[in-house]
Structures are given as structure tokens and as C-alpha cells.
Amino acid sequence: MKSIYFCVFLVLGCTMNAQITETDNTMLWTTIGLSKKLDDKFRVSYYQINSLSIAERRFNFIQPDLEINYEINKNWDAALSYTPTFSLDGVEGNQLIYHRISADIKLSTKVSKRIRMKNSFTVEHHFTQRSKFQQRYYYRLDLFYRNTKLPWRLRPFATQKLYWYANGRDLQYYDADGNKTESVSPNGLHAYRLKAGIKFYPSKKFNFSIYYQMQKEFNSNLFGSRDINSLNPNSNKIRRAFYDFSVIGISCNYKL
């Protein structure tokens, strides 16, 4: 428990130097994680992402995550989590704190003797309405290669996420002649993330991983989706441009 208290103190202390914008296209994420098994069914975990902008060499944001996981059976898990994001905008002393809660359900299966797969569906609610969404829903697919005979039980992995945005701030749309049509939230299928890396297990209680991650935002016509980068033909300006970024990441996790 002392380790968890230290991590929380670290978060609160570091937020005064953090900043976040949608112009940070290449970042370094360092993650620390602690987990504790409460009984045969419940586990509590704490994770903290520290994000640095590589181009500007400054803190970007700090994001702790407190999660409780319930093992339904051998293959099914469910989890609830609370995740604040700490940042500062360009105005001195103007601290921004974004809060979200999420719930997910996960299914673990074997693809072959060495390859394992996890499928999960997650619902997020952001207490601050963002320009593009207030709720996000995403499907996640994890694939990893497992072979205990490899040094440090080395485990290559790949993760894919597909995001649906909902209830963002209303966005003005136009027809081909430049006339205003509707002002509505740009709901729809709008983002894809891919992460690939290698995880190492030096001991039973400690593991770490290195990875590369990328995000691509896009527009889709599926299920009545609306564009998030609406063009005003009168001024030829785009509002809410796509935010694409890449991440080099290092993650360390310890089981208490």
C-alpha cells in the first residue's frame, strides 16, 4: 500500500509541469503499474502513464488509472476503472483535470498452442465534454505469443483498438453550396490504434515491455457516422482536424 500512496503523491506533484495539446504528434510514454490480488476473484490495479512530447521535450500529460477486476470464470473477466488526466494549458496556473470512468468485458481464448487472443469491449464516460466526444466505445483485440522456454519468457504482442465517438460538442455542417445544414455532434466510427511490442518477465512478480503505438483518426459512412473534420466551404477552413500521433512506450508492472 505504501507504494500506491507514493505513486498518487507523484502524480499530484508532477501535474504542475504538465501540458497537453493535440499538436503532440510523437510522444514517449512511461508507465508504472502495481497490482494486488484480493482473493480468488478480485484484483485491484494502479497504473500511471507519464507522457512526454519528444519534439518539444516537455511533459505532455500524466494519467493515473485505478482499476478493479473481477474474474467471472477461466475465460471471462470484467473490470471497472477511474482515470483522471492531469494537464495544463498555455495559461499559467490554469490547471486542467479530465475525469473518466470505464467498464469493460473481456474474453480470453487460445488460437493455437503458442498464440493467445483476448477480445474486449469497453465503454468510457468523460465527465468533461470534449470537442469530439463525451462517450467513447471501443473494441480491442490482443494477440500474443507465449513460450515459457524463451529467455525471461519473452512475449511478442500486438493490440488493436477501434473507437466509436459519441456526444461531442455540436459541429456545424454545410452543403456543397456553402449553406449551413445541421449543427450536431460528430458521432461515429472515428479512430484506430495499433500497438506492437515485446513483454519480458524477469521474475514471477515483475514484468516490463517496450512497444510502438500509433493512432489514426478517420471518417466513416457506417451506421450514419458524421465527419469530424468538417470543412466550411465559405472560408475553406477545417474545424476539428484529425489528430494522428505515434508513441514509443516503456511499461513496468509489479505484483504486490
CSV table of C-alpha atoms in Angstrom, one decimal:
chain,number,residue,atom,x,y,z
A,1,MET,CA,0.0,0.0,0.0
A,2,LYS,CA,2.9,2.4,0.7
A,3,SER,CA,3.9,2.0,-3.0
A,4,ILE,CA,0.5,3.0,-4.1
A,5,TYR,CA,0.4,6.1,-1.9
A,6,PHE,CA,3.8,7.1,-3.3
A,7,CYS,CA,2.5,6.8,-6.8
A,8,VAL,CA,-0.5,9.0,-6.1
A,9,PHE,CA,1.7,11.6,-4.4
A,10,LEU,CA,4.0,11.5,-7.5
A,11,VAL,CA,1.0,12.2,-9.8
A,12,LEU,CA,-0.2,15.2,-7.8
A,13,GLY,CA,3.3,16.7,-7.6
A,14,CYS,CA,4.1,16.3,-11.3
A,15,THR,CA,0.9,17.9,-12.7
A,16,MET,CA,2.2,21.4,-12.2
A,17,ASN,CA,4.7,20.9,-15.1
A,18,ALA,CA,2.3,19.1,-17.4
A,19,GLN,CA,0.8,20.3,-20.7
A,20,ILE,CA,-1.4,18.6,-23.3
A,21,THR,CA,-2.4,19.6,-26.8
A,22,GLU,CA,-3.5,17.9,-30.0
A,23,THR,CA,-0.2,19.0,-31.6
A,24,ASP,CA,1.9,16.4,-29.9
A,25,ASN,CA,2.4,14.0,-32.7
A,26,THR,CA,5.2,11.9,-31.3
A,27,MET,CA,5.4,11.1,-27.6
A,28,LEU,CA,7.3,9.0,-25.1
A,29,TRP,CA,5.0,7.1,-22.6
A,30,THR,CA,6.5,5.6,-19.5
A,31,THR,CA,4.1,3.5,-17.4
A,32,ILE,CA,4.4,2.2,-13.9
A,33,GLY,CA,1.9,-0.4,-12.6
A,34,LEU,CA,1.1,-2.1,-9.3
A,35,SER,CA,-1.5,-4.9,-8.8
A,36,LYS,CA,-2.7,-6.8,-5.8
A,37,LYS,CA,-4.8,-10.0,-5.8
A,38,LEU,CA,-7.5,-9.6,-3.1
A,39,ASP,CA,-9.0,-13.1,-3.4
A,40,ASP,CA,-9.7,-15.8,-6.0
A,41,LYS,CA,-11.9,-13.4,-8.0
A,42,PHE,CA,-10.9,-9.8,-7.4
A,43,ARG,CA,-7.7,-7.9,-8.2
A,44,VAL,CA,-7.0,-4.2,-7.8
A,45,SER,CA,-4.5,-2.4,-10.0
A,46,TYR,CA,-2.9,1.0,-10.3
A,47,TYR,CA,-1.3,2.3,-13.5
A,48,GLN,CA,0.2,5.7,-14.3
A,49,ILE,CA,1.2,6.9,-17.8
A,50,ASN,CA,3.7,9.7,-17.9
A,51,SER,CA,3.7,11.3,-21.4
A,52,LEU,CA,6.5,13.5,-22.8
A,53,SER,CA,6.4,15.3,-26.1
A,54,ILE,CA,9.6,14.3,-27.9
A,55,ALA,CA,9.6,17.3,-30.3
A,56,GLU,CA,9.3,19.9,-27.5
A,57,ARG,CA,11.0,17.9,-24.7
A,58,ARG,CA,8.3,18.7,-22.1
A,59,PHE,CA,5.7,16.9,-20.0
A,60,ASN,CA,2.6,16.3,-22.0
A,61,PHE,CA,0.2,14.7,-19.5
A,62,ILE,CA,0.1,12.4,-16.6
A,63,GLN,CA,-2.7,9.8,-16.4
A,64,PRO,CA,-3.2,7.5,-13.4
A,65,ASP,CA,-5.7,4.7,-13.6
A,66,LEU,CA,-7.3,2.8,-10.7
A,67,GLU,CA,-9.0,-0.5,-11.7
A,68,ILE,CA,-10.8,-3.3,-10.0
A,69,ASN,CA,-11.0,-6.6,-12.0
A,70,TYR,CA,-13.4,-9.5,-11.4
A,71,GLU,CA,-12.7,-12.9,-12.8
A,72,ILE,CA,-16.1,-14.4,-13.9
A,73,ASN,CA,-14.5,-17.7,-14.9
A,74,LYS,CA,-11.4,-19.1,-16.6
A,75,ASN,CA,-12.1,-17.2,-19.9
A,76,TRP,CA,-14.2,-14.2,-18.9
A,77,ASP,CA,-13.2,-11.0,-16.9
A,78,ALA,CA,-15.0,-7.8,-16.1
A,79,ALA,CA,-13.4,-4.5,-14.9
A,80,LEU,CA,-14.3,-1.0,-13.7
A,81,SER,CA,-11.8,1.8,-13.7
A,82,TYR,CA,-11.4,5.5,-12.8
A,83,THR,CA,-8.9,7.6,-14.8
A,84,PRO,CA,-8.2,11.3,-14.3
A,85,THR,CA,-5.9,13.1,-16.8
A,86,PHE,CA,-3.8,15.9,-15.4
A,87,SER,CA,-2.6,18.7,-17.7
A,88,LEU,CA,-2.0,22.4,-18.1
A,89,ASP,CA,-3.0,24.7,-21.0
A,90,GLY,CA,-1.0,27.7,-22.2
A,91,VAL,CA,-2.3,30.0,-19.4
A,92,GLU,CA,-0.1,30.0,-16.3
A,93,GLY,CA,-1.8,28.4,-13.4
A,94,ASN,CA,-4.8,27.2,-15.4
A,95,GLN,CA,-4.8,23.5,-14.4
A,96,LEU,CA,-7.0,21.2,-16.4
A,97,ILE,CA,-8.1,17.9,-14.9
A,98,TYR,CA,-10.2,15.5,-17.1
A,99,HIS,CA,-12.1,12.6,-15.4
A,100,ARG,CA,-13.5,9.5,-16.9
A,101,ILE,CA,-14.9,6.1,-15.8
A,102,SER,CA,-14.9,3.0,-17.8
A,103,ALA,CA,-16.3,-0.5,-17.8
A,104,ASP,CA,-15.2,-3.5,-19.9
A,105,ILE,CA,-15.8,-7.2,-20.5
A,106,LYS,CA,-13.1,-9.4,-21.8
A,107,LEU,CA,-12.9,-12.9,-23.3
A,108,SER,CA,-9.6,-14.9,-23.4
A,109,THR,CA,-9.1,-17.8,-25.8
A,110,LYS,CA,-6.4,-19.9,-27.4
A,111,VAL,CA,-5.7,-19.6,-31.1
A,112,SER,CA,-3.1,-22.3,-31.1
A,113,LYS,CA,-0.6,-23.9,-28.7
A,114,ARG,CA,1.5,-20.8,-28.6
A,115,ILE,CA,-0.8,-17.9,-29.6
A,116,ARG,CA,-3.4,-16.5,-27.3
A,117,MET,CA,-6.1,-14.0,-28.0
A,118,LYS,CA,-8.2,-11.6,-26.0
A,119,ASN,CA,-11.3,-9.8,-27.2
A,120,SER,CA,-12.8,-7.0,-25.1
A,121,PHE,CA,-15.5,-4.2,-25.4
A,122,THR,CA,-15.1,-1.0,-23.3
A,123,VAL,CA,-17.5,1.8,-22.5
A,124,GLU,CA,-16.0,5.2,-21.4
A,125,HIS,CA,-17.8,8.2,-20.0
A,126,HIS,CA,-15.8,11.5,-19.8
A,127,PHE,CA,-17.2,14.0,-17.3
A,128,THR,CA,-15.9,16.9,-19.3
A,129,GLN,CA,-17.5,17.1,-22.8
A,130,ARG,CA,-14.6,17.0,-25.3
A,131,SER,CA,-14.9,18.6,-28.7
A,132,LYS,CA,-15.2,15.2,-30.5
A,133,PHE,CA,-16.9,13.0,-27.8
A,134,GLN,CA,-18.1,12.6,-24.3
A,135,GLN,CA,-18.5,8.9,-24.5
A,136,ARG,CA,-16.2,6.5,-26.4
A,137,TYR,CA,-16.9,2.9,-27.1
A,138,TYR,CA,-14.1,0.6,-28.4
A,139,TYR,CA,-13.4,-2.9,-29.4
A,140,ARG,CA,-10.0,-4.3,-28.5
A,141,LEU,CA,-8.2,-7.3,-29.9
A,142,ASP,CA,-5.0,-8.6,-28.2
A,143,LEU,CA,-2.7,-11.2,-29.7
A,144,PHE,CA,0.4,-12.5,-28.1
A,145,TYR,CA,2.9,-15.3,-28.5
A,146,ARG,CA,3.5,-17.4,-25.4
A,147,ASN,CA,6.5,-19.7,-24.9
A,148,THR,CA,7.9,-20.2,-21.4
A,149,LYS,CA,11.2,-21.6,-22.8
A,150,LEU,CA,12.3,-18.2,-24.2
A,151,PRO,CA,14.6,-16.1,-22.1
A,152,TRP,CA,12.7,-14.1,-19.5
A,153,ARG,CA,9.6,-15.7,-21.0
A,154,LEU,CA,9.8,-13.1,-23.8
A,155,ARG,CA,6.4,-12.5,-25.3
A,156,PRO,CA,5.7,-10.5,-28.5
A,157,PHE,CA,2.3,-8.9,-28.7
A,158,ALA,CA,0.0,-6.8,-30.8
A,159,THR,CA,-3.1,-4.8,-29.8
A,160,GLN,CA,-5.7,-3.2,-32.0
A,161,LYS,CA,-8.5,-0.8,-30.9
A,162,LEU,CA,-11.4,0.6,-32.9
A,163,TYR,CA,-13.2,3.6,-31.4
A,164,TRP,CA,-16.7,5.0,-31.7
A,165,TYR,CA,-17.1,8.6,-30.7
A,166,ALA,CA,-20.4,9.9,-29.2
A,167,ASN,CA,-22.0,13.1,-27.8
A,168,GLY,CA,-19.2,15.6,-28.6
A,169,ARG,CA,-19.8,19.3,-28.9
A,170,ASP,CA,-22.1,20.2,-31.8
A,171,LEU,CA,-20.4,20.8,-35.1
A,172,GLN,CA,-21.7,23.0,-37.9
A,173,TYR,CA,-22.1,21.2,-41.3
A,174,TYR,CA,-22.5,22.7,-44.7
A,175,ASP,CA,-23.9,21.6,-48.1
A,176,ALA,CA,-21.9,21.9,-51.4
A,177,ASP,CA,-23.1,25.5,-51.9
A,178,GLY,CA,-21.8,26.7,-48.6
A,179,ASN,CA,-25.2,26.8,-46.9
A,180,LYS,CA,-25.5,25.7,-43.2
A,181,THR,CA,-27.3,22.4,-42.9
A,182,GLU,CA,-27.2,20.9,-39.4
A,183,SER,CA,-25.3,21.5,-36.1
A,184,VAL,CA,-24.9,18.2,-34.4
A,185,SER,CA,-22.4,16.0,-32.5
A,186,PRO,CA,-20.0,14.3,-34.9
A,187,ASN,CA,-20.9,10.8,-33.7
A,188,GLY,CA,-19.3,7.8,-35.5
A,189,LEU,CA,-16.5,5.4,-36.0
A,190,HIS,CA,-13.5,7.7,-35.9
A,191,ALA,CA,-10.2,6.2,-34.6
A,192,TYR,CA,-8.0,3.2,-34.9
A,193,ARG,CA,-5.0,2.4,-32.7
A,194,LEU,CA,-2.3,-0.3,-33.3
A,195,LYS,CA,0.3,-1.2,-30.7
A,196,ALA,CA,3.1,-3.8,-31.1
A,197,GLY,CA,5.9,-4.7,-28.7
A,198,ILE,CA,7.7,-7.3,-26.6
A,199,LYS,CA,7.0,-8.1,-22.9
A,200,PHE,CA,9.6,-9.6,-20.6
A,201,TYR,CA,9.1,-11.5,-17.3
A,202,PRO,CA,12.4,-11.4,-15.3
A,203,SER,CA,10.5,-12.8,-12.3
A,204,LYS,CA,7.1,-14.0,-11.3
A,205,LYS,CA,6.1,-10.7,-9.8
A,206,PHE,CA,7.8,-8.2,-12.2
A,207,ASN,CA,7.4,-7.7,-15.9
A,208,PHE,CA,8.2,-4.9,-18.4
A,209,SER,CA,7.6,-4.2,-22.0
A,210,ILE,CA,8.7,-1.9,-24.8
A,211,TYR,CA,6.3,-1.0,-27.7
A,212,TYR,CA,5.3,1.3,-30.5
A,213,GLN,CA,1.8,2.7,-30.9
A,214,MET,CA,0.1,4.7,-33.5
A,215,GLN,CA,-3.4,6.4,-33.7
A,216,LYS,CA,-5.2,7.3,-36.9
A,217,GLU,CA,-8.5,9.3,-36.9
A,218,PHE,CA,-10.8,9.0,-39.9
A,219,ASN,CA,-14.3,9.5,-41.2
A,220,SER,CA,-16.7,6.6,-41.9
A,221,ASN,CA,-20.1,6.2,-43.6
A,222,LEU,CA,-21.0,3.2,-41.4
A,223,PHE,CA,-24.1,3.5,-39.2
A,224,GLY,CA,-24.8,7.1,-40.0
A,225,SER,CA,-21.4,8.4,-38.9
A,226,ARG,CA,-20.6,12.1,-39.4
A,227,ASP,CA,-17.3,13.7,-40.4
A,228,ILE,CA,-15.2,15.1,-37.5
A,229,ASN,CA,-13.1,17.4,-39.8
A,230,SER,CA,-16.0,19.5,-41.1
A,231,LEU,CA,-15.0,21.8,-44.0
A,232,ASN,CA,-16.5,25.3,-44.2
A,233,PRO,CA,-16.6,25.9,-47.9
A,234,ASN,CA,-17.0,29.6,-47.4
A,235,SER,CA,-13.7,30.1,-45.6
A,236,ASN,CA,-12.1,26.9,-46.7
A,237,LYS,CA,-11.2,26.1,-43.1
A,238,ILE,CA,-11.5,22.7,-41.4
A,239,ARG,CA,-12.7,22.5,-37.8
A,240,ARG,CA,-11.6,19.6,-35.6
A,241,ALA,CA,-8.9,18.3,-37.8
A,242,PHE,CA,-7.8,14.7,-37.4
A,243,TYR,CA,-5.4,14.0,-34.5
A,244,ASP,CA,-2.9,11.3,-35.5
A,245,PHE,CA,0.0,10.5,-33.2
A,246,SER,CA,2.6,7.9,-32.5
A,247,VAL,CA,4.1,6.7,-29.2
A,248,ILE,CA,7.3,5.0,-28.1
A,249,GLY,CA,6.5,3.3,-24.8
A,250,ILE,CA,8.1,1.6,-21.9
A,251,SER,CA,5.9,-0.1,-19.3
A,252,CYS,CA,6.8,-1.7,-15.9
A,253,ASN,CA,4.4,-3.8,-13.7
A,254,TYR,CA,4.9,-5.3,-10.3
A,255,LYS,CA,2.5,-7.7,-8.4
A,256,LEU,CA,2.3,-7.0,-4.7
